[in-house]
mmCIF file of C-alpha atoms in Angstrom:
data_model
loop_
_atom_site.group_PDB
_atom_site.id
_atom_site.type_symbol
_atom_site.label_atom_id
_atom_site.label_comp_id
_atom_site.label_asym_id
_atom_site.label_seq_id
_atom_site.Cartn_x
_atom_site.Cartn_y
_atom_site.Cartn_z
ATOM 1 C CA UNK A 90 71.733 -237.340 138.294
ATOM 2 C CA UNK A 91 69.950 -238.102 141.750
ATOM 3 C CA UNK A 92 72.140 -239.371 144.545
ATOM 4 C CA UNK A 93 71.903 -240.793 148.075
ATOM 5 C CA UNK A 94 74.129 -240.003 150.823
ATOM 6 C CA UNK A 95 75.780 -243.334 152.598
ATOM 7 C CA UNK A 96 78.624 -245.080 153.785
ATOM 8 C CA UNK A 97 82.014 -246.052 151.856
ATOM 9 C CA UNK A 98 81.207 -249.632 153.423
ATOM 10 C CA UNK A 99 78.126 -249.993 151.187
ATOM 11 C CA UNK A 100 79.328 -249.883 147.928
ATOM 12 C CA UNK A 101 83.013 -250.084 147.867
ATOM 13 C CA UNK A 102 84.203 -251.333 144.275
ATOM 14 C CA UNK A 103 81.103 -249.445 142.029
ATOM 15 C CA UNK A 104 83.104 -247.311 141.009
ATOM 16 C CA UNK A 105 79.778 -245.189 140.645
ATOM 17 C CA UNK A 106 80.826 -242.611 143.517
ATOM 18 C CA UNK A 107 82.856 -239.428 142.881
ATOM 19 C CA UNK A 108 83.787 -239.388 146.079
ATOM 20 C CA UNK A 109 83.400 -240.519 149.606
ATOM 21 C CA UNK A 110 79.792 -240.940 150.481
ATOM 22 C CA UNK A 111 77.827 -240.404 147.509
ATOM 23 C CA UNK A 112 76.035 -243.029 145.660
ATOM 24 C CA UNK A 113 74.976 -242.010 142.138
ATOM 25 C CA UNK A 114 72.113 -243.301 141.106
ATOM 26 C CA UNK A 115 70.008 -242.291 137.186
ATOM 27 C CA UNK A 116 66.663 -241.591 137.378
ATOM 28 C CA UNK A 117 65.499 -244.934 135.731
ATOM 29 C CA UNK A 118 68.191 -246.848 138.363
ATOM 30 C CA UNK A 119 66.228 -245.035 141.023
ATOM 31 C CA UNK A 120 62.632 -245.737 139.437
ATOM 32 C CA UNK A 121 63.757 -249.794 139.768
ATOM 33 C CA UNK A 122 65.380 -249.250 142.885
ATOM 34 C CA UNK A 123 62.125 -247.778 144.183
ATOM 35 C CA UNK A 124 60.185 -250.711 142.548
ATOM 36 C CA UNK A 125 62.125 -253.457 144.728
ATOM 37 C CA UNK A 126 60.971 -250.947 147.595
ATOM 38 C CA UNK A 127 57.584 -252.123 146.797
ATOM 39 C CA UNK A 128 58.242 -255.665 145.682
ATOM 40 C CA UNK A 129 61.559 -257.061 147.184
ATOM 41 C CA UNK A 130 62.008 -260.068 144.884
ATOM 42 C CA UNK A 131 60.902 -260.082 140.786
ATOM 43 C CA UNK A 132 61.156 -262.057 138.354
ATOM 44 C CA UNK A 133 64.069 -262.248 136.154
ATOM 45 C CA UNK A 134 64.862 -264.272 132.955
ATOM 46 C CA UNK A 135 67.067 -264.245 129.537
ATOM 47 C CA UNK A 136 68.165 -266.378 126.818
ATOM 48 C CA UNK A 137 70.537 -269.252 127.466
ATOM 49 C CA UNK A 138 72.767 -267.764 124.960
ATOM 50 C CA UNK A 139 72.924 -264.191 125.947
ATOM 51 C CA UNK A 140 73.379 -262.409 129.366
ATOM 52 C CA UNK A 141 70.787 -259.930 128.537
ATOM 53 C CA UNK A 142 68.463 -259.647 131.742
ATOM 54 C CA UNK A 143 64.681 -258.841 131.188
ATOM 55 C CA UNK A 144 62.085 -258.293 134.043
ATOM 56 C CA UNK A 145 58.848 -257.306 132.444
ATOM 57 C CA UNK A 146 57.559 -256.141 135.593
ATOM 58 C CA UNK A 147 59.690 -252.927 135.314
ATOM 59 C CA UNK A 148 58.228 -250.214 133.264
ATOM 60 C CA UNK A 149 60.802 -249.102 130.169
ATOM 61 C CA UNK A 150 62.242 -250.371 127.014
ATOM 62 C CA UNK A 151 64.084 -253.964 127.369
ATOM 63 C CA UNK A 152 66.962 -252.946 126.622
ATOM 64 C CA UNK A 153 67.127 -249.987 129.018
ATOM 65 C CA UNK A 154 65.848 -252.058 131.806
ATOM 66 C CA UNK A 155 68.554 -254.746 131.362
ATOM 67 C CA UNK A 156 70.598 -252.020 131.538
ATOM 68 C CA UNK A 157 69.337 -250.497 134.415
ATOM 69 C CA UNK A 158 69.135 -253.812 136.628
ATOM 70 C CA UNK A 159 72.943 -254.617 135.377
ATOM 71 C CA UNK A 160 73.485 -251.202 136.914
ATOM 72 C CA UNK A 161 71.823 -251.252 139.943
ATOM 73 C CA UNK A 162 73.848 -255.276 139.918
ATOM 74 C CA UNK A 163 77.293 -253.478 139.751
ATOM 75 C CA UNK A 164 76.245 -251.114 142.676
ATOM 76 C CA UNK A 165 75.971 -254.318 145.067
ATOM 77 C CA UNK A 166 72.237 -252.908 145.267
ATOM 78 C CA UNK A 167 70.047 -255.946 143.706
ATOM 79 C CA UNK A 168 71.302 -259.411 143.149
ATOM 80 C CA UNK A 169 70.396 -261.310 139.627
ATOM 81 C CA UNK A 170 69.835 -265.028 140.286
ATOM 82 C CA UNK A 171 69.096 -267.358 137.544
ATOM 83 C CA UNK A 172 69.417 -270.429 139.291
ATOM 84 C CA UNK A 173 66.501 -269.413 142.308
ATOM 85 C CA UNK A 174 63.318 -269.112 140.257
ATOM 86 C CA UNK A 175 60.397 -267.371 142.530
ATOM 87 C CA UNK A 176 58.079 -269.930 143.918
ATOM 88 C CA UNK A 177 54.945 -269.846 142.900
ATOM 89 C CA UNK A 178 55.391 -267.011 140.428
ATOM 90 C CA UNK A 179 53.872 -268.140 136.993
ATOM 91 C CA UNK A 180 56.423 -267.371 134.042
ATOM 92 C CA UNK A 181 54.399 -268.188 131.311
ATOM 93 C CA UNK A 182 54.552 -264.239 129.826
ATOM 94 C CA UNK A 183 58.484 -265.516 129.948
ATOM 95 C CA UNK A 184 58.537 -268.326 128.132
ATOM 96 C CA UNK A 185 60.680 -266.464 125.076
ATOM 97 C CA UNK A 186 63.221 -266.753 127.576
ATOM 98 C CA UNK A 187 64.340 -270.078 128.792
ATOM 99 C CA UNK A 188 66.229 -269.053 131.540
ATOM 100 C CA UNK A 189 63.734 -268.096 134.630
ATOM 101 C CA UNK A 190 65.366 -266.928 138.285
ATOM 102 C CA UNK A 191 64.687 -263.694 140.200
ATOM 103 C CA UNK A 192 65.982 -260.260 141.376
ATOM 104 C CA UNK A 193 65.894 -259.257 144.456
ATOM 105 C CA UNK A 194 66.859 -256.376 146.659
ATOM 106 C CA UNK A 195 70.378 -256.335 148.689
ATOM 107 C CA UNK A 196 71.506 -255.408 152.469
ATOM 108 C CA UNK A 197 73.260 -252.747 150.628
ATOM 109 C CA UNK A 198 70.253 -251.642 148.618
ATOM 110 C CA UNK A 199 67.949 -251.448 151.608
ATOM 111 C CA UNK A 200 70.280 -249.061 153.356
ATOM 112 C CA UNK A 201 70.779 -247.375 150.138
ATOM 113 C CA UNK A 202 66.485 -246.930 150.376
ATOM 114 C CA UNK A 203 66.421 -246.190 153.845
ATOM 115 C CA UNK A 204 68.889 -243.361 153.351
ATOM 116 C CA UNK A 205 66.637 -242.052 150.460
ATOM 117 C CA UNK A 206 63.926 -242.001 152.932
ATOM 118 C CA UNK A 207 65.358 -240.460 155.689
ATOM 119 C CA UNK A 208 68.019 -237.851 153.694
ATOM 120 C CA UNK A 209 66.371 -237.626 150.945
ATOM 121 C CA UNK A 210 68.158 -237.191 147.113
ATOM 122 C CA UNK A 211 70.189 -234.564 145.798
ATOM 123 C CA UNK A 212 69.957 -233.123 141.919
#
């Protein structure tokens, strides 16, 4: 499981470290994480009657994606907002799901990046 080096400050209830200063991240939470690298802020929807996130811009299964961006949610590193839709961002391959916001990256998931960039990751 790949892992950045950082802080205690950044992530202090995720429960995800071992120990002080390790973030542990899966190789599919990294693959999205490196996504909002590119792309800051994506699209996000779901049903009204279900909390099940889907972003079809991120490559995977739906269900392992939702799972993934609930993840990456927990670790303080994106933020899932279905009340701020993206402007000018045409949902129409989302209209199964009624409920359109966005995703977007975090302070704490920009240093988490920035520490993958300059310390690299860890088997």
């Amino acid at each position: 499981m790949p892992h950045t080096p950082h802080s205690c400050d950044v992530c202090p209830s995720c429960d995800a470290c071992p120990g002080c200063g390790d973030l542990l991240l899966t190789r599919d939470e990294l693959t999205a994480l490196r996504a909002f690298a590119q792309t800051p802020f994506l699209p996000l929807a779901r049903r009204s009657d279900d909390e099940v996130p889907v972003c079809l811009e991120l490559d995977g299964e739906p269900d392992r994606v939702a799972a993934v961006l609930r993840n990456l949610e927990s670790k303080g590193l994106v933020s899932l907002d279905y009340h701020l839709p993206l402007s000018n961002f045409d949902y129409s391959a989302y209209a199964p799901w009624p409920l359109h916001g966005s995703a977007a990256l975090t302070a704490a998931g920009q240093e988490a990046l920035d520490s993958l960039e300059v310390q690299g990751i860890e088997e």
